[in-house]
Amino acid sequence: MATGDHSQTSGATPPIIACQALTKDFSRGRQTAPILADVNLAVDPGGFVTILGQSGGGKSTLLKLLGGFIPPTSGQVLFHGLPLPGITPKIGMVFQENTLYPWLTVEQNIGFGFKVRGKQPAQYRQQVKHFLEHVGLFSARQLYPHQLSGGMKQRVSIARSIAVQPDVLLLDEPFSALDIQLRRRLQGFLSAIWQDMATTMVLVTHNVEEAILLGQRLIVVGDRPGRIIETVDLSDPRFRDRYDARFLALQRHLEGVIEADAYMQDSRLPSHSAEMRSTIPNPAFNPSPKT
Ligand SMILES: Nc1ncnc2c1ncn2[C@@H]1O[C@H](COP(=O)(O)OP(=O)(O)OP(=O)(O)O)[C@@H](O)[C@H]1O
Ligand SMILES: [Mg+2]
């Protein structure tokens, strides 16, 4: 089941991105609230980590720290083994909110990363065309964001981030506003990009099924303060089939873990150690059965 050491990678190669003893406090009026406490995580190159947790638990904050968008209160983020000083084009981010530039067309939005790097359109036209086709938006290339559906906007956001070939792509609930059919199509789309481009991905979601289906490893962030309360290895191909019995058992287990965490908050218990969590009714599940 959960391992104590959440920073473990396969060990074959050094992690591409990692955080060590990471904490983040935010001030609320005169008080300081600890949002994340002692988060340790290491992601293999080409890995896909999914992050689950209840609302307000600090998932977006963790992603922003990993992308260098905000500084940690203590601890550090390591990128290619070196402390991450701030944002870098090598780490892309698809934010929870729609962040397309409304005054640019689909094509210009996707080419934006090249433009800010001082490239001339002739130098990146082909790459933009490739990504337009890849995300199925070639015929919509002249449209502006307000003329797009929610799913189209998300595809443009992902294409814009991936076009400049970051080493790591961070995705904050990229499909949360979409209906189930479109969500599933875009999950397949993201999975295909991950396989084709071997980009390391870290994706936050509220959707347990999505977290299992897409990830090679899954972490659950517990609330107040946010910290990793469970890690699951998803490399078994049975986790690619949402109807597999093992998949469904894990889904049920994780829903129990998140519910138990929410219950701990609601009960205002002073602490939520692993021992206390184990007293909460929780469907028995062993993610690594011997058989
Ligand atoms: N810039 C900020 N200043 C003060 N508090 C903040 C700031 N950003 C986030 N917080 C607080 O940190 C906590 C975690 O927020 P965060 O957005 O990381 O949660 P989350 O897990 O992503 O939630 P959700 O699932 O709803 O997106 C919340 O209580 C939020 O109010
Ligand atoms: Mg969030």
Short mmCIF file of C-alpha atoms and ligand atoms in Angstrom, two decimals:
data_model
loop_
_atom_site.label_atom_id
_atom_site.label_comp_id
_atom_site.label_asym_id
_atom_site.label_seq_id
_atom_site.Cartn_x
_atom_site.Cartn_y
_atom_site.Cartn_z
CA MET A 1 0.00 0.00 0.00
CA ALA A 2 1.40 3.41 0.77
CA THR A 3 5.10 3.69 1.09
CA GLY A 4 6.65 5.91 3.70
CA ASP A 5 9.23 7.30 1.30
CA HIS A 6 7.29 9.29 -1.30
CA SER A 7 10.44 10.57 -2.92
CA GLN A 8 11.37 7.16 -4.27
CA THR A 9 11.87 6.87 -8.02
CA SER A 10 12.73 3.77 -10.04
CA GLY A 11 16.35 4.48 -9.18
CA ALA A 12 17.53 3.89 -12.75
CA THR A 13 18.04 7.58 -13.53
CA PRO A 14 18.25 10.68 -11.35
CA PRO A 15 14.92 12.51 -10.94
CA ILE A 16 14.22 15.29 -13.43
CA ILE A 17 12.27 17.23 -10.85
CA ALA A 18 12.14 16.75 -7.11
CA CYS A 19 11.25 18.54 -3.93
CA GLN A 20 12.83 18.05 -0.56
CA ALA A 21 11.32 18.94 2.81
CA LEU A 22 9.18 21.49 1.01
CA THR A 23 6.93 23.75 3.09
CA LYS A 24 4.74 26.69 2.16
CA ASP A 25 3.03 29.13 4.49
CA PHE A 26 0.60 31.82 3.40
CA SER A 27 -0.31 34.79 5.55
CA ARG A 28 -3.96 35.26 6.44
CA GLY A 29 -4.35 38.66 8.00
CA ARG A 30 -1.95 38.71 10.90
CA GLN A 31 -1.65 34.97 11.02
CA THR A 32 0.43 32.59 9.01
CA ALA A 33 -1.19 29.40 7.80
CA PRO A 34 0.92 26.37 6.94
CA ILE A 35 -0.37 25.15 3.56
CA LEU A 36 2.21 22.48 2.74
CA ALA A 37 4.39 20.65 5.23
CA ASP A 38 7.43 18.51 4.52
CA VAL A 39 6.60 17.40 0.99
CA ASN A 40 9.17 15.08 -0.57
CA LEU A 41 8.69 13.96 -4.12
CA ALA A 42 10.93 12.85 -6.97
CA VAL A 43 9.82 12.34 -10.54
CA ASP A 44 11.72 10.20 -13.05
CA PRO A 45 12.45 11.61 -16.51
CA GLY A 46 9.51 10.66 -18.72
CA GLY A 47 7.39 9.82 -15.68
CA PHE A 48 3.74 10.70 -15.19
CA VAL A 49 2.71 11.56 -11.64
CA THR A 50 -0.89 12.33 -10.77
CA ILE A 51 -1.91 14.23 -7.64
CA LEU A 52 -5.23 13.73 -5.87
CA GLY A 53 -6.64 15.43 -2.82
CA GLN A 54 -9.57 17.35 -1.47
CA SER A 55 -10.23 20.95 -2.42
CA GLY A 56 -8.02 23.48 -0.68
CA GLY A 57 -5.44 20.88 0.29
CA GLY A 58 -2.57 22.64 -1.46
CA LYS A 59 -2.34 20.79 -4.80
CA SER A 60 -2.17 23.93 -6.95
CA THR A 61 0.29 25.43 -4.50
CA LEU A 62 2.51 22.35 -4.84
CA LEU A 63 2.37 22.58 -8.64
CA LYS A 64 3.22 26.30 -8.57
CA LEU A 65 6.21 25.55 -6.33
CA LEU A 66 7.38 22.80 -8.71
CA GLY A 67 7.14 25.26 -11.60
CA GLY A 68 9.08 27.97 -9.77
CA PHE A 69 6.06 30.32 -9.88
CA ILE A 70 6.19 30.87 -6.12
CA PRO A 71 9.09 30.39 -3.70
CA PRO A 72 8.95 27.80 -0.92
CA THR A 73 8.93 28.88 2.71
CA SER A 74 11.55 26.23 3.42
CA GLY A 75 12.97 23.20 1.65
CA GLN A 76 13.77 23.22 -2.04
CA VAL A 77 12.74 22.21 -5.52
CA LEU A 78 15.45 20.54 -7.60
CA PHE A 79 15.32 20.56 -11.39
CA HIS A 80 17.88 18.30 -13.08
CA GLY A 81 19.48 18.02 -9.65
CA LEU A 82 19.97 21.78 -9.16
CA PRO A 83 17.93 24.20 -7.04
CA LEU A 84 15.20 25.77 -9.16
CA PRO A 85 15.67 29.56 -8.97
CA GLY A 86 12.31 30.50 -10.55
CA ILE A 87 10.29 29.98 -13.69
CA THR A 88 12.00 28.44 -16.69
CA PRO A 89 10.74 27.68 -20.22
CA LYS A 90 11.86 24.09 -19.58
CA ILE A 91 8.92 23.67 -17.20
CA GLY A 92 5.52 24.29 -18.80
CA MET A 93 2.30 24.83 -16.89
CA VAL A 94 -1.34 24.42 -17.87
CA PHE A 95 -3.14 26.42 -15.19
CA GLN A 96 -6.45 25.57 -13.55
CA GLU A 97 -7.95 28.75 -14.99
CA ASN A 98 -8.14 29.45 -18.71
CA THR A 99 -5.04 31.47 -19.53
CA LEU A 100 -5.25 31.83 -23.32
CA TYR A 101 -4.51 35.30 -24.66
CA PRO A 102 -7.92 36.55 -25.81
CA TRP A 103 -6.46 38.93 -28.42
CA LEU A 104 -4.52 36.14 -30.18
CA THR A 105 -5.92 33.48 -32.52
CA VAL A 106 -5.53 29.77 -31.80
CA GLU A 107 -2.50 29.68 -34.11
CA GLN A 108 -0.91 32.73 -32.48
CA ASN A 109 -1.55 31.37 -28.99
CA ILE A 110 0.25 28.13 -29.87
CA GLY A 111 3.12 30.08 -31.46
CA PHE A 112 3.39 32.49 -28.55
CA GLY A 113 6.18 30.57 -26.77
CA PHE A 114 8.35 30.74 -29.88
CA LYS A 115 7.63 34.42 -30.41
CA VAL A 116 8.70 35.43 -26.92
CA ARG A 117 11.93 33.55 -27.51
CA GLY A 118 12.61 35.95 -30.40
CA LYS A 119 11.90 33.47 -33.21
CA GLN A 120 10.51 34.63 -36.55
CA PRO A 121 7.19 33.06 -37.71
CA ALA A 122 8.97 31.31 -40.59
CA GLN A 123 11.08 29.43 -38.05
CA TYR A 124 8.17 27.99 -36.10
CA ARG A 125 5.29 27.90 -38.60
CA GLN A 126 5.78 24.20 -39.31
CA GLN A 127 5.89 23.26 -35.62
CA VAL A 128 2.73 25.23 -34.91
CA LYS A 129 1.02 23.49 -37.84
CA HIS A 130 2.14 20.13 -36.47
CA PHE A 131 0.60 20.87 -33.07
CA LEU A 132 -2.56 22.32 -34.58
CA GLU A 133 -3.04 19.04 -36.40
CA HIS A 134 -2.06 17.01 -33.35
CA VAL A 135 -4.78 18.61 -31.25
CA GLY A 136 -7.32 18.54 -34.09
CA LEU A 137 -7.62 22.33 -34.34
CA PHE A 138 -6.11 23.08 -37.72
CA SER A 139 -9.45 24.20 -39.12
CA ALA A 140 -9.99 26.42 -36.05
CA ARG A 141 -6.56 28.06 -36.28
CA GLN A 142 -7.91 31.55 -37.13
CA LEU A 143 -10.48 31.62 -34.32
CA TYR A 144 -10.11 33.63 -31.13
CA PRO A 145 -10.53 32.07 -27.65
CA HIS A 146 -14.04 33.46 -27.15
CA GLN A 147 -15.10 31.54 -30.27
CA LEU A 148 -13.92 28.19 -28.84
CA SER A 149 -15.64 25.56 -26.70
CA GLY A 150 -14.18 24.65 -23.30
CA GLY A 151 -12.53 21.52 -24.70
CA MET A 152 -11.01 23.41 -27.61
CA LYS A 153 -9.56 25.99 -25.22
CA GLN A 154 -7.98 23.27 -23.11
CA ARG A 155 -6.47 21.65 -26.20
CA VAL A 156 -4.98 25.00 -27.23
CA SER A 157 -3.59 25.49 -23.70
CA ILE A 158 -1.95 22.07 -23.74
CA ALA A 159 -0.63 22.55 -27.30
CA ARG A 160 0.78 25.97 -26.41
CA SER A 161 2.62 24.53 -23.41
CA ILE A 162 3.91 21.43 -25.17
CA ALA A 163 4.90 23.12 -28.48
CA VAL A 164 8.06 24.57 -27.01
CA GLN A 165 9.00 21.07 -25.80
CA PRO A 166 9.43 21.60 -22.06
CA ASP A 167 11.23 18.89 -20.09
CA VAL A 168 8.37 18.87 -17.60
CA LEU A 169 4.70 19.76 -18.09
CA LEU A 170 2.63 20.59 -15.01
CA LEU A 171 -1.15 20.39 -15.48
CA ASP A 172 -3.60 21.74 -12.92
CA GLU A 173 -7.02 20.10 -13.37
CA PRO A 174 -6.92 20.63 -17.14
CA PHE A 175 -10.19 18.77 -17.80
CA SER A 176 -12.26 19.65 -14.74
CA ALA A 177 -14.77 21.84 -16.59
CA LEU A 178 -15.52 19.31 -19.33
CA ASP A 179 -18.25 16.74 -19.76
CA ILE A 180 -17.36 13.08 -19.43
CA GLN A 181 -17.07 12.27 -23.15
CA LEU A 182 -14.79 15.19 -23.87
CA ARG A 183 -12.83 14.54 -20.71
CA ARG A 184 -12.18 10.99 -21.87
CA ARG A 185 -11.16 12.10 -25.35
CA LEU A 186 -8.70 14.61 -23.93
CA GLN A 187 -7.34 12.06 -21.47
CA GLY A 188 -6.52 9.88 -24.50
CA PHE A 189 -5.04 12.89 -26.25
CA LEU A 190 -2.80 13.72 -23.28
CA SER A 191 -1.73 10.12 -22.90
CA ALA A 192 -0.77 9.98 -26.59
CA ILE A 193 1.27 13.19 -26.26
CA TRP A 194 3.01 11.77 -23.21
CA GLN A 195 3.92 8.60 -25.08
CA ASP A 196 4.97 10.37 -28.31
CA MET A 197 7.03 13.13 -26.74
CA ALA A 198 8.28 11.42 -23.57
CA THR A 199 7.60 14.66 -21.67
CA THR A 200 7.58 14.28 -17.90
CA MET A 201 4.12 15.15 -16.62
CA VAL A 202 2.65 16.03 -13.24
CA LEU A 203 -1.14 16.36 -13.28
CA VAL A 204 -3.47 17.49 -10.51
CA THR A 205 -7.03 16.24 -10.62
CA HIS A 206 -10.08 15.75 -8.39
CA ASN A 207 -11.11 12.81 -10.49
CA VAL A 208 -9.92 9.52 -9.00
CA GLU A 209 -10.53 7.55 -12.21
CA GLU A 210 -8.48 10.05 -14.22
CA ALA A 211 -5.64 9.98 -11.69
CA ILE A 212 -5.35 6.19 -11.93
CA LEU A 213 -5.81 6.00 -15.68
CA LEU A 214 -3.19 8.58 -16.64
CA GLY A 215 -0.53 8.22 -13.98
CA GLN A 216 2.43 5.93 -13.64
CA ARG A 217 2.50 6.97 -9.99
CA LEU A 218 -0.17 8.64 -7.92
CA ILE A 219 0.13 10.66 -4.76
CA VAL A 220 -2.63 11.76 -2.42
CA VAL A 221 -2.18 15.14 -0.74
CA GLY A 222 -3.95 15.36 2.62
CA ASP A 223 -5.24 18.63 3.99
CA ARG A 224 -4.13 21.05 6.74
CA PRO A 225 -1.35 21.20 6.26
CA GLY A 226 -0.99 19.62 2.83
CA ARG A 227 1.32 16.63 2.89
CA ILE A 228 1.61 13.38 1.01
CA ILE A 229 -0.49 10.74 2.74
CA GLU A 230 -0.34 7.98 0.16
CA THR A 231 1.68 6.91 -2.86
CA VAL A 232 0.60 4.24 -5.36
CA ASP A 233 2.67 2.70 -8.15
CA LEU A 234 0.48 2.52 -11.28
CA SER A 235 2.92 0.92 -13.70
CA ASP A 236 0.81 -2.27 -13.88
CA PRO A 237 -1.00 -2.21 -17.28
CA ARG A 238 -4.24 -3.22 -15.55
CA PHE A 239 -4.47 0.37 -14.33
CA ARG A 240 -4.96 1.47 -17.97
CA ASP A 241 -8.33 -0.32 -18.04
CA ARG A 242 -11.00 1.55 -16.06
CA TYR A 243 -13.15 -1.60 -15.87
CA ASP A 244 -10.45 -3.93 -14.57
CA ALA A 245 -11.23 -5.30 -11.09
CA ARG A 246 -7.92 -4.08 -9.75
CA PHE A 247 -8.54 -0.61 -11.14
CA LEU A 248 -11.97 -0.46 -9.52
CA ALA A 249 -10.65 -1.71 -6.17
CA LEU A 250 -7.97 0.97 -6.17
CA GLN A 251 -10.53 3.61 -7.11
CA ARG A 252 -12.70 2.62 -4.17
CA HIS A 253 -9.71 2.60 -1.85
CA LEU A 254 -8.57 6.08 -2.90
CA GLU A 255 -12.06 7.49 -2.54
CA GLY A 256 -11.98 6.12 1.02
CA VAL A 257 -8.60 7.74 1.71
CA ILE A 258 -9.84 11.15 0.52
CA GLU A 259 -13.13 10.83 2.39
CA ALA A 260 -11.26 9.85 5.55
CA ASP A 261 -9.04 12.88 5.18
CA ALA A 262 -12.09 15.15 4.79
CA TYR A 263 -13.68 13.46 7.83
CA MET A 264 -10.57 14.23 9.85
CA GLN A 265 -10.90 17.92 8.94
CA ASP A 266 -14.61 18.03 9.70
CA SER A 267 -14.11 16.40 13.09
CA ARG A 268 -11.51 19.08 13.85
CA LEU A 269 -9.24 16.46 15.28
CA PRO A 270 -6.01 18.02 16.47
CA SER A 271 -3.78 15.82 14.39
CA HIS A 272 -4.08 13.37 11.54
CA SER A 273 -1.31 10.91 11.89
CA ALA A 274 -1.31 7.65 9.95
CA GLU A 275 -2.47 5.88 13.14
CA MET A 276 -5.51 8.16 13.45
CA ARG A 277 -6.38 7.77 9.79
CA SER A 278 -6.32 4.02 10.17
CA THR A 279 -9.20 4.28 12.67
CA ILE A 280 -11.46 5.73 9.94
CA PRO A 281 -13.54 3.12 8.09
CA ASN A 282 -11.71 2.57 4.85
CA PRO A 283 -12.27 -0.09 2.19
CA ALA A 284 -9.51 -2.64 2.51
CA PHE A 285 -7.32 -2.63 -0.53
CA ASN A 286 -3.83 -3.79 -1.18
CA PRO A 287 -2.40 -2.10 -4.28
CA SER A 288 0.40 -4.64 -4.47
CA PRO A 289 -1.11 -8.08 -3.95
CA LYS A 290 1.25 -11.00 -4.30
CA THR A 291 -1.09 -12.91 -6.61
N1 LIG B 1 -1.63 33.38 -2.73
C1 LIG B 1 -2.25 32.91 -1.68
N2 LIG B 1 -2.36 33.62 -0.54
C2 LIG B 1 -2.97 33.13 0.56
N3 LIG B 1 -3.50 31.90 0.64
C3 LIG B 1 -3.43 31.13 -0.46
C4 LIG B 1 -2.82 31.58 -1.67
N4 LIG B 1 -2.90 30.58 -2.59
C5 LIG B 1 -3.53 29.56 -2.00
N5 LIG B 1 -3.86 29.89 -0.72
C6 LIG B 1 -4.53 29.03 0.24
O1 LIG B 1 -3.83 27.80 0.26
C7 LIG B 1 -4.73 26.72 0.42
C8 LIG B 1 -4.47 25.72 -0.69
O2 LIG B 1 -4.83 26.31 -1.92
P1 LIG B 1 -4.61 25.53 -3.28
O3 LIG B 1 -5.12 26.40 -4.37
O4 LIG B 1 -3.22 25.07 -3.38
O5 LIG B 1 -5.58 24.27 -3.06
P2 LIG B 1 -6.01 23.12 -4.06
O6 LIG B 1 -5.71 21.82 -3.40
O7 LIG B 1 -5.41 23.37 -5.39
O8 LIG B 1 -7.59 23.33 -4.12
P3 LIG B 1 -8.61 23.04 -5.33
O9 LIG B 1 -8.70 21.55 -5.42
O10 LIG B 1 -9.90 23.67 -4.87
O11 LIG B 1 -8.06 23.67 -6.57
C9 LIG B 1 -6.13 27.31 0.41
O12 LIG B 1 -6.56 27.41 1.74
C10 LIG B 1 -5.94 28.69 -0.18
O13 LIG B 1 -6.85 29.61 0.37
MG MG B 2 -6.23 23.86 -7.23
#
